[in-house]
Short mmCIF file of C-alpha atoms in Angstrom, two decimals:
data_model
loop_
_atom_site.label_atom_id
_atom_site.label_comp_id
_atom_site.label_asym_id
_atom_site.label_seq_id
_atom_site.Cartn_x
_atom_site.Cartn_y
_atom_site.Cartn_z
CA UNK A 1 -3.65 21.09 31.12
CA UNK A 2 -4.69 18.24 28.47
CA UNK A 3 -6.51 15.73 27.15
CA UNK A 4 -8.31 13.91 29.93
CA UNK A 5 -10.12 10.50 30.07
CA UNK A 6 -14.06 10.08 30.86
CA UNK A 7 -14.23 7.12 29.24
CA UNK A 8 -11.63 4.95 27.87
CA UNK A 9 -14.66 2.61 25.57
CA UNK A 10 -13.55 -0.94 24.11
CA UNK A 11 -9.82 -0.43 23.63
CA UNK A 12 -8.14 2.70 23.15
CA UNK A 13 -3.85 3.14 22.41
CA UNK A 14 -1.34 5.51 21.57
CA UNK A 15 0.09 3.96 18.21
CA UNK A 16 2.66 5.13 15.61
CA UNK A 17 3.91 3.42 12.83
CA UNK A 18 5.73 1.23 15.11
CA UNK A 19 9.45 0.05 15.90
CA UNK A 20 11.39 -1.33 13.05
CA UNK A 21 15.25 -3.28 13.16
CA UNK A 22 14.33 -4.87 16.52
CA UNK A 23 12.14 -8.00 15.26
CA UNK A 24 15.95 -10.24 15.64
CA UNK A 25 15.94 -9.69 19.70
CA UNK A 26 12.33 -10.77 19.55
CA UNK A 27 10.71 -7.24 19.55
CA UNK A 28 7.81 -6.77 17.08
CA UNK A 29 6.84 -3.76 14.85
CA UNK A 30 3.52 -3.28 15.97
CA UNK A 31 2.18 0.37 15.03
CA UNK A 32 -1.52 1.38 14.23
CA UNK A 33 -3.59 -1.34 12.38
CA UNK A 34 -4.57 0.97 9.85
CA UNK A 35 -1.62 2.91 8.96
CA UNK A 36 -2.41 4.97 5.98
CA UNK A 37 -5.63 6.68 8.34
CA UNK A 38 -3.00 7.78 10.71
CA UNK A 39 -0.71 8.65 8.21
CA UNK A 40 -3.38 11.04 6.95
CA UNK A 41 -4.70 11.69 10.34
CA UNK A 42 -1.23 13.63 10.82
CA UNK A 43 -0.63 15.22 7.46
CA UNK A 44 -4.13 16.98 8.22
CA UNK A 45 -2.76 18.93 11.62
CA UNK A 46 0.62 19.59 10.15
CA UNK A 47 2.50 16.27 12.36
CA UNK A 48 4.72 14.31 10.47
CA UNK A 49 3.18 11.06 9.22
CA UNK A 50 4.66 8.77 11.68
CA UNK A 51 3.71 10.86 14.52
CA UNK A 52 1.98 8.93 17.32
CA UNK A 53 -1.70 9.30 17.87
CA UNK A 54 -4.41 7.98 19.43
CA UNK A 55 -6.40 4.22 17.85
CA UNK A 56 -10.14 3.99 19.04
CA UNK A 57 -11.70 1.02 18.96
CA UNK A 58 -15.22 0.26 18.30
CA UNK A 59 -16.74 2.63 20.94
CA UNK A 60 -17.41 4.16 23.75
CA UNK A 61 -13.76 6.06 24.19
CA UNK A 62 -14.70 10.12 25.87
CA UNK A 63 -11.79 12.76 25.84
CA UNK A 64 -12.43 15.57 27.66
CA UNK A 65 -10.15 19.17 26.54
CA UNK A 66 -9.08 20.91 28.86
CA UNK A 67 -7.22 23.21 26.64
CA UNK A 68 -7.75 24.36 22.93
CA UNK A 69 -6.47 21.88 20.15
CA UNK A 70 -5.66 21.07 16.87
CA UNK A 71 -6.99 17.53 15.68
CA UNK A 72 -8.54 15.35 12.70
CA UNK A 73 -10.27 12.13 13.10
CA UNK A 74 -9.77 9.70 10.13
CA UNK A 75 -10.26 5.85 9.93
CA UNK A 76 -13.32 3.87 10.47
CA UNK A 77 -16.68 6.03 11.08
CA UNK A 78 -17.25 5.46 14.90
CA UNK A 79 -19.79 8.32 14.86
CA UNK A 80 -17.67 11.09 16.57
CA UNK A 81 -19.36 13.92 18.41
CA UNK A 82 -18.56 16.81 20.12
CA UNK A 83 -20.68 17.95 23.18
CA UNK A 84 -23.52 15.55 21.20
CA UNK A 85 -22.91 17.60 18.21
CA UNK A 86 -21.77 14.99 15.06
CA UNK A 87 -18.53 16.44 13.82
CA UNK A 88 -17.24 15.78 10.60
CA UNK A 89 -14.08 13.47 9.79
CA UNK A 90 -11.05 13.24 7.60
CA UNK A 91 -10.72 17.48 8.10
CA UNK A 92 -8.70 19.77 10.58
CA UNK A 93 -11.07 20.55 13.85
CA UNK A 94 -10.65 23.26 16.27
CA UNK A 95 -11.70 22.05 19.78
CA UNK A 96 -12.13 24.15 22.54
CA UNK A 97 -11.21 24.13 25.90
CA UNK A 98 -13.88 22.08 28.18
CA UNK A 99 -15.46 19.96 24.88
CA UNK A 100 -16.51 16.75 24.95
CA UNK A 101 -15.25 14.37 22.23
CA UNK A 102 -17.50 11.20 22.36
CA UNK A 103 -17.09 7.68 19.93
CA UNK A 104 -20.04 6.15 19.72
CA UNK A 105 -20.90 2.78 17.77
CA UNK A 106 -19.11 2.12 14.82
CA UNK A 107 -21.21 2.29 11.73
CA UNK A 108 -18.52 1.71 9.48
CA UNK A 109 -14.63 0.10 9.90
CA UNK A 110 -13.69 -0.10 13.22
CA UNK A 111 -11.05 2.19 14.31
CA UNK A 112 -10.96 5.78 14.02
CA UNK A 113 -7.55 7.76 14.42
CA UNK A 114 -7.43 11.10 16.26
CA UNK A 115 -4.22 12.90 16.27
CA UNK A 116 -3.56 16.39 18.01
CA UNK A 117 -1.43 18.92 16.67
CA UNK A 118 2.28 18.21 17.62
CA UNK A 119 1.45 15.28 18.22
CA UNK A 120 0.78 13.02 21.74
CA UNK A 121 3.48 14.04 24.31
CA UNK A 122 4.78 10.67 26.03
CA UNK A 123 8.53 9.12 25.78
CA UNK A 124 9.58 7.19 23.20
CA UNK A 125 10.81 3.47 23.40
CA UNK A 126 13.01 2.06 21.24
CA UNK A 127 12.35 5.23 19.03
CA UNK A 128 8.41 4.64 18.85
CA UNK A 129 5.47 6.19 20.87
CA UNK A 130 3.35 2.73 20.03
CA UNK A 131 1.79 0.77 22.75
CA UNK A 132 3.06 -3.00 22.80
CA UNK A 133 0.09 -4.02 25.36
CA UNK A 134 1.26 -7.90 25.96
CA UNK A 135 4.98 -6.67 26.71
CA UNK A 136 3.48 -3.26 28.60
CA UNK A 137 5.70 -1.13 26.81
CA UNK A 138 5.41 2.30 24.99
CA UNK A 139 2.34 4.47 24.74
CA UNK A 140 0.47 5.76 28.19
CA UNK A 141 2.29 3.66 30.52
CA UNK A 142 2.86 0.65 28.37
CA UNK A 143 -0.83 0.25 28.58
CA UNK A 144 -4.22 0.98 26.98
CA UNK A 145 -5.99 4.25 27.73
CA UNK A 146 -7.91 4.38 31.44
CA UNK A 147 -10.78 6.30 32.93
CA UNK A 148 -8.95 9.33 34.51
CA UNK A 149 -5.70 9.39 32.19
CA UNK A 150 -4.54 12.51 30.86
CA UNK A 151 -1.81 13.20 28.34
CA UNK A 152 -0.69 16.34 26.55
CA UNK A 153 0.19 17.27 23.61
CA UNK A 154 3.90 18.44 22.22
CA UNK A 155 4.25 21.73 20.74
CA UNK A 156 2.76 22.02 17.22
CA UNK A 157 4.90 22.11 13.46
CA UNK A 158 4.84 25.93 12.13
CA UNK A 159 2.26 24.39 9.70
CA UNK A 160 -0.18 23.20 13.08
CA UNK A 161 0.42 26.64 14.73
CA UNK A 162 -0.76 28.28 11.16
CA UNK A 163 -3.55 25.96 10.40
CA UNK A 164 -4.48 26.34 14.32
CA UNK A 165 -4.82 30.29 14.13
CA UNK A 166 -6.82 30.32 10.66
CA UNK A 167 -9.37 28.06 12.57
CA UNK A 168 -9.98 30.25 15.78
CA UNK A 169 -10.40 33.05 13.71
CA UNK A 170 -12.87 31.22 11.59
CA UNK A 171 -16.45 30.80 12.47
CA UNK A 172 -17.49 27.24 11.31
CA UNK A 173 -14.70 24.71 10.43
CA UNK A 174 -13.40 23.93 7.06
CA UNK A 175 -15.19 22.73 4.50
CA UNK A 176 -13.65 20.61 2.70
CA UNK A 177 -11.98 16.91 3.60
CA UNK A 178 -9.79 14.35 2.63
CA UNK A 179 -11.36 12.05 0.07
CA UNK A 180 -10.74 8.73 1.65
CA UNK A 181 -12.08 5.88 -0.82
CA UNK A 182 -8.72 6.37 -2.16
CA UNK A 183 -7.10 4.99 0.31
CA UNK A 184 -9.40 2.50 2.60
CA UNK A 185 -12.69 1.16 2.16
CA UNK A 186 -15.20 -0.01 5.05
CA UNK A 187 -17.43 -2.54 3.55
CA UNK A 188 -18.80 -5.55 5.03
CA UNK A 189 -17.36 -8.09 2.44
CA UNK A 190 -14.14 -7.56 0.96
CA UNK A 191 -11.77 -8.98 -1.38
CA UNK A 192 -8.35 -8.81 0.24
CA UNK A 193 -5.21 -9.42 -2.85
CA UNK A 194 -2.32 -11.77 -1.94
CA UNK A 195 0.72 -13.28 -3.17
CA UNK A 196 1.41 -16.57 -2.76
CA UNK A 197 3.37 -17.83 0.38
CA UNK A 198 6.50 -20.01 0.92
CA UNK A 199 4.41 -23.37 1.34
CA UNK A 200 1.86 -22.47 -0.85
CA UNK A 201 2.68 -25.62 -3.44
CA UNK A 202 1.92 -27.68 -0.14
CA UNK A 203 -1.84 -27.32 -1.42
CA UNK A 204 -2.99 -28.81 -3.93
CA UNK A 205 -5.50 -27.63 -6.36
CA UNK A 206 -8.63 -28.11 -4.99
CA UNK A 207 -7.67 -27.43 -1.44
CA UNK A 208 -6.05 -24.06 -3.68
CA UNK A 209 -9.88 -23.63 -5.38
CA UNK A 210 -11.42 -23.54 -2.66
CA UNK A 211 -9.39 -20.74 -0.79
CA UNK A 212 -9.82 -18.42 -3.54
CA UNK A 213 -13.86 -19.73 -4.12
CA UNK A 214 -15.32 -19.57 -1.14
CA UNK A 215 -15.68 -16.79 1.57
CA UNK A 216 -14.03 -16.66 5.40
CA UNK A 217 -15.82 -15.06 8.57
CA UNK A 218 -13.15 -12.91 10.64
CA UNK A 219 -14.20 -14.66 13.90
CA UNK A 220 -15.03 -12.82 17.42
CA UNK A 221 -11.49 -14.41 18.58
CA UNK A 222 -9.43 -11.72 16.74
CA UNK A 223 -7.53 -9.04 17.98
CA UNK A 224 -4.78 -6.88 16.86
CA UNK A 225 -2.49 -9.72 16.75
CA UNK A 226 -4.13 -11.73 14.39
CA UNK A 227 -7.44 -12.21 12.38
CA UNK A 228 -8.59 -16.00 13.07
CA UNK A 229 -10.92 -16.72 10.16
CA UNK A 230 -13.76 -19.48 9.75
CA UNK A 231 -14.77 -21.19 6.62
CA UNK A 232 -14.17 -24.17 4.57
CA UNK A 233 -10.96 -25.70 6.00
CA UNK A 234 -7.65 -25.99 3.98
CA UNK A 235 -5.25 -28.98 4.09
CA UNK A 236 -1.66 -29.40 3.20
CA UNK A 237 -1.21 -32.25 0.51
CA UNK A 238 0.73 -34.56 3.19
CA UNK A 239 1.83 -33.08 7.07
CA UNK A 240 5.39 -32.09 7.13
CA UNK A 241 8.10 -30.40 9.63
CA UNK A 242 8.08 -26.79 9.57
CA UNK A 243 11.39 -24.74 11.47
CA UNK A 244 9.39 -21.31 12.62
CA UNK A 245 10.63 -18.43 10.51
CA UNK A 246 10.03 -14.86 10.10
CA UNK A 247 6.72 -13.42 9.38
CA UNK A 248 5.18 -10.28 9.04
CA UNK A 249 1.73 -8.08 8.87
CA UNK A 250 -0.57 -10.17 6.46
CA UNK A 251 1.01 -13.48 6.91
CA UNK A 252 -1.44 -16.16 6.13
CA UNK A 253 -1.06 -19.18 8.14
CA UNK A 254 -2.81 -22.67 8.21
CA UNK A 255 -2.62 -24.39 11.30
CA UNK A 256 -3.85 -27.87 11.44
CA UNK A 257 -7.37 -27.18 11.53
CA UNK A 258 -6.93 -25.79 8.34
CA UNK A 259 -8.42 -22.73 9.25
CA UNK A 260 -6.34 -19.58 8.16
CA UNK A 261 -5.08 -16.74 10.43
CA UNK A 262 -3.89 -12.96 9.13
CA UNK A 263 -1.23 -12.11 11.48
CA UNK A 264 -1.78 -7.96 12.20
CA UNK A 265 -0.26 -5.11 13.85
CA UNK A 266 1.10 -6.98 16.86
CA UNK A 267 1.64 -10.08 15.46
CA UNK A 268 4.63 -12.57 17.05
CA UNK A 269 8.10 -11.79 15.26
CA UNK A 270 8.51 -16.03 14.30
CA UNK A 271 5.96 -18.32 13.53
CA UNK A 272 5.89 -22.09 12.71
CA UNK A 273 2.59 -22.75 10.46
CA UNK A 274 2.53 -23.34 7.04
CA UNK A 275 2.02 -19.69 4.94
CA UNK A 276 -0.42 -20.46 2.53
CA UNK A 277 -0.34 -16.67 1.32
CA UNK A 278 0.88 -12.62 2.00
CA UNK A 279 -1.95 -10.04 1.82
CA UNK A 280 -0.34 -7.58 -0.20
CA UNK A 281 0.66 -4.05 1.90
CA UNK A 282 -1.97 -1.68 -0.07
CA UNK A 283 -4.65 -3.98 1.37
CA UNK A 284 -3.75 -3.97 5.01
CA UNK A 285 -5.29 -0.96 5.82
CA UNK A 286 -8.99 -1.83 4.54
CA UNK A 287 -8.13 -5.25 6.20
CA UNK A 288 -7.27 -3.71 9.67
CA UNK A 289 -10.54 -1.81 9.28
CA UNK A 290 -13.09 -5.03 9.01
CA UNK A 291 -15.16 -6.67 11.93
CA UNK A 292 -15.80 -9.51 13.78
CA UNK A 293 -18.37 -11.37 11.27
CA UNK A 294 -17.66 -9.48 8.34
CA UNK A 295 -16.56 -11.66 5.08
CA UNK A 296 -13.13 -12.05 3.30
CA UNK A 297 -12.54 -13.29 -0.18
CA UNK A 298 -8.82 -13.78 -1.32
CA UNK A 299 -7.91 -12.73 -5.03
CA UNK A 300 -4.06 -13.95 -6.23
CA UNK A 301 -2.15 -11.44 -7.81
CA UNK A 302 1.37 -11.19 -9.22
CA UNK A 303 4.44 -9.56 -6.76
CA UNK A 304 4.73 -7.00 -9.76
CA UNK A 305 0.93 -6.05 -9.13
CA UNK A 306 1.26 -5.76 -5.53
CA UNK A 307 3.85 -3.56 -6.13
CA UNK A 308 2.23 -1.59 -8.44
CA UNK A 309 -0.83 -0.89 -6.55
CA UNK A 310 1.30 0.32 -2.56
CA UNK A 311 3.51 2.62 -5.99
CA UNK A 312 -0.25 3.78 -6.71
CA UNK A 313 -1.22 3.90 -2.75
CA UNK A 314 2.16 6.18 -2.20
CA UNK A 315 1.57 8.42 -4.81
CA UNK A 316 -1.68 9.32 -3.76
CA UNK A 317 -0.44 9.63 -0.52
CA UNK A 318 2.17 12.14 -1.58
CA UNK A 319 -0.03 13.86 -3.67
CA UNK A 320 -2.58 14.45 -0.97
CA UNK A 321 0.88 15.99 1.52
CA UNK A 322 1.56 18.26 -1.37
CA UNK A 323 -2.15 19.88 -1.54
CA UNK A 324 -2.75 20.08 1.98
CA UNK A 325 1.18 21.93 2.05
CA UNK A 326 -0.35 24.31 -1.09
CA UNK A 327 -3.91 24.76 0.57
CA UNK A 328 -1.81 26.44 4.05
CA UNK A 329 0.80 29.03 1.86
#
């Protein structure tokens, strides 16, 4: 008895927030794209944040239950349904045995979290349930989500099992949900804050001018390693020798065509391009929710306002944990 796959749609992985201390032998963090949905995604069945759950992509992906359970669905608004029926997001659901959950176009961001109370039942690697797909490790299998899988779910927190019983005995589902905005926004056209890079004085001013001035197209050739962006071209002041170095999620680079590139999620642990900027960690979540074709403008802040804003992001965060704790005593 569990959660079976109809239909596995675009791209569909078990993700936590991924494996840290292992980047030195090579092995990358990786973890959910947008991390603070998941986080939420799991404070709202009772799971610890960094529980592992399930990253939908775009559409198409069709869970059938084959038992009753505890979930929320948070992230990116890919219209979920259950037996056809819309169901609401960024809330506690009760599903019952033999639904239908069904992702259909995404009308907003584009990937929706859905963790079960307890949380996804497969062994951890290198102390992380997330799916590396290019190394085939972690997750289902080491591998994206297939038409016939089926996974259970581990035993639910003493806060699940309670927030689980109020439900069945309820007749409708709760009414009231997590006020998102907060925490990630799904436009078309963002601005995305960074701090400067390490080659960053490599530019010169109007190569710098027109960075900040002028929009950038996340093009159809991104994935969940990077975001390869199109728009007016950057060059360095004079080409120069690079060593690779270490790099992380929101690494701006500018390879020779002087087009940049976000590194994401399951970025490379080196790389060897000139880092014109860092998109600041409070903005990686809206960033990991944007399209192919949508539009990025960069804004330069200060290190002490990036900081300032993932304090503000955390404390939110942590304020939301305590309520939902207070709303089940």
């Amino acid at each position: 008895m569990g959660i079976k796959v109809l239909q596995p749609g675009m791209l569909a992985t078990i993700q936590d927030l991924g494996r840290y201390g292992l980047q030195k032998f090579g092995v990358i963090v990786g973890g959910a794209m947008d991390s603070i949905s998941l986080r939420i995604a799991n404070l709202l069945v009772g799971n610890s944040e960094g529980e592992g759950a399930l990253e939908v992509t775009l559409f198409g992906t069709t869970l059938l239950f084959e038992s009753d359970e505890l979930i929320a669905i948070t992230g990116g608004n890919l219209q979920p349904t259950i037996d056809g029926i819309q169901v609401p997001m960024w809330r506690p659901l009760l599903i019952r045995k033999g639904s239908v959950l069904k992702f259909n176009a995404a009308i907003s961001g584009c990937r929706a979290y859905v963790s079960f109370g307890g949380g996804i039942q497969v062994p951890k690697v290198m102390s992380s349930k997330s799916t590396y797909l290019r190394a085939g490790i972690g997750g289902f299998q080491g591998r994206k989500l297939q038409k016939s899988d089926v996974f259970e779910c581990e035993k639910r927190t003493e806060l699940g099992e309670d927030l689980f019983n109020q439900l069945k005995k309820e007749t409708t589902n709760l009414s009231w949900s997590v006020y998102y905005p907060s925490f990630v926004t799904f436009k078309k056209t963002q601005t995305i804050r960074i701090i400067r890079g390490s080659e960053y004085q490599h530019f010169d001013e109007e190569n710098l001018k027109k960075f900040f001035s002028t929009p950038y197209t996340i093009s159809t050739h991104s994935d969940r390693m990077g975001y390869r962006l199109n728009g007016e071209a950057i060059q360095l002041k004079e080409p120069f020798e690079l060593l690779s170095e270490g790099v992380t999620f929101g690494t701006i680079q500018m390879p020779s065509n002087g087009q940049p590139i976000i590194l994401m999620a399951d970025r490379q642990t080196t790389g060897g391009y000139p880092k014109i900027g860092q998109v600041i960690s409070a903005d990686l979540p809206t960033l990991a929710q944007m399209q192919a074709n949508d539009r990025v403008y960069f804004k330069e802040v200060t290190l002490e306002e990036a900081q300032c804003a993932l304090i503000h992001q955390e404390k939110n965060l942590n304020e939301l944990s305590f309520g939902l704790r207070l709303k089940r005593l």
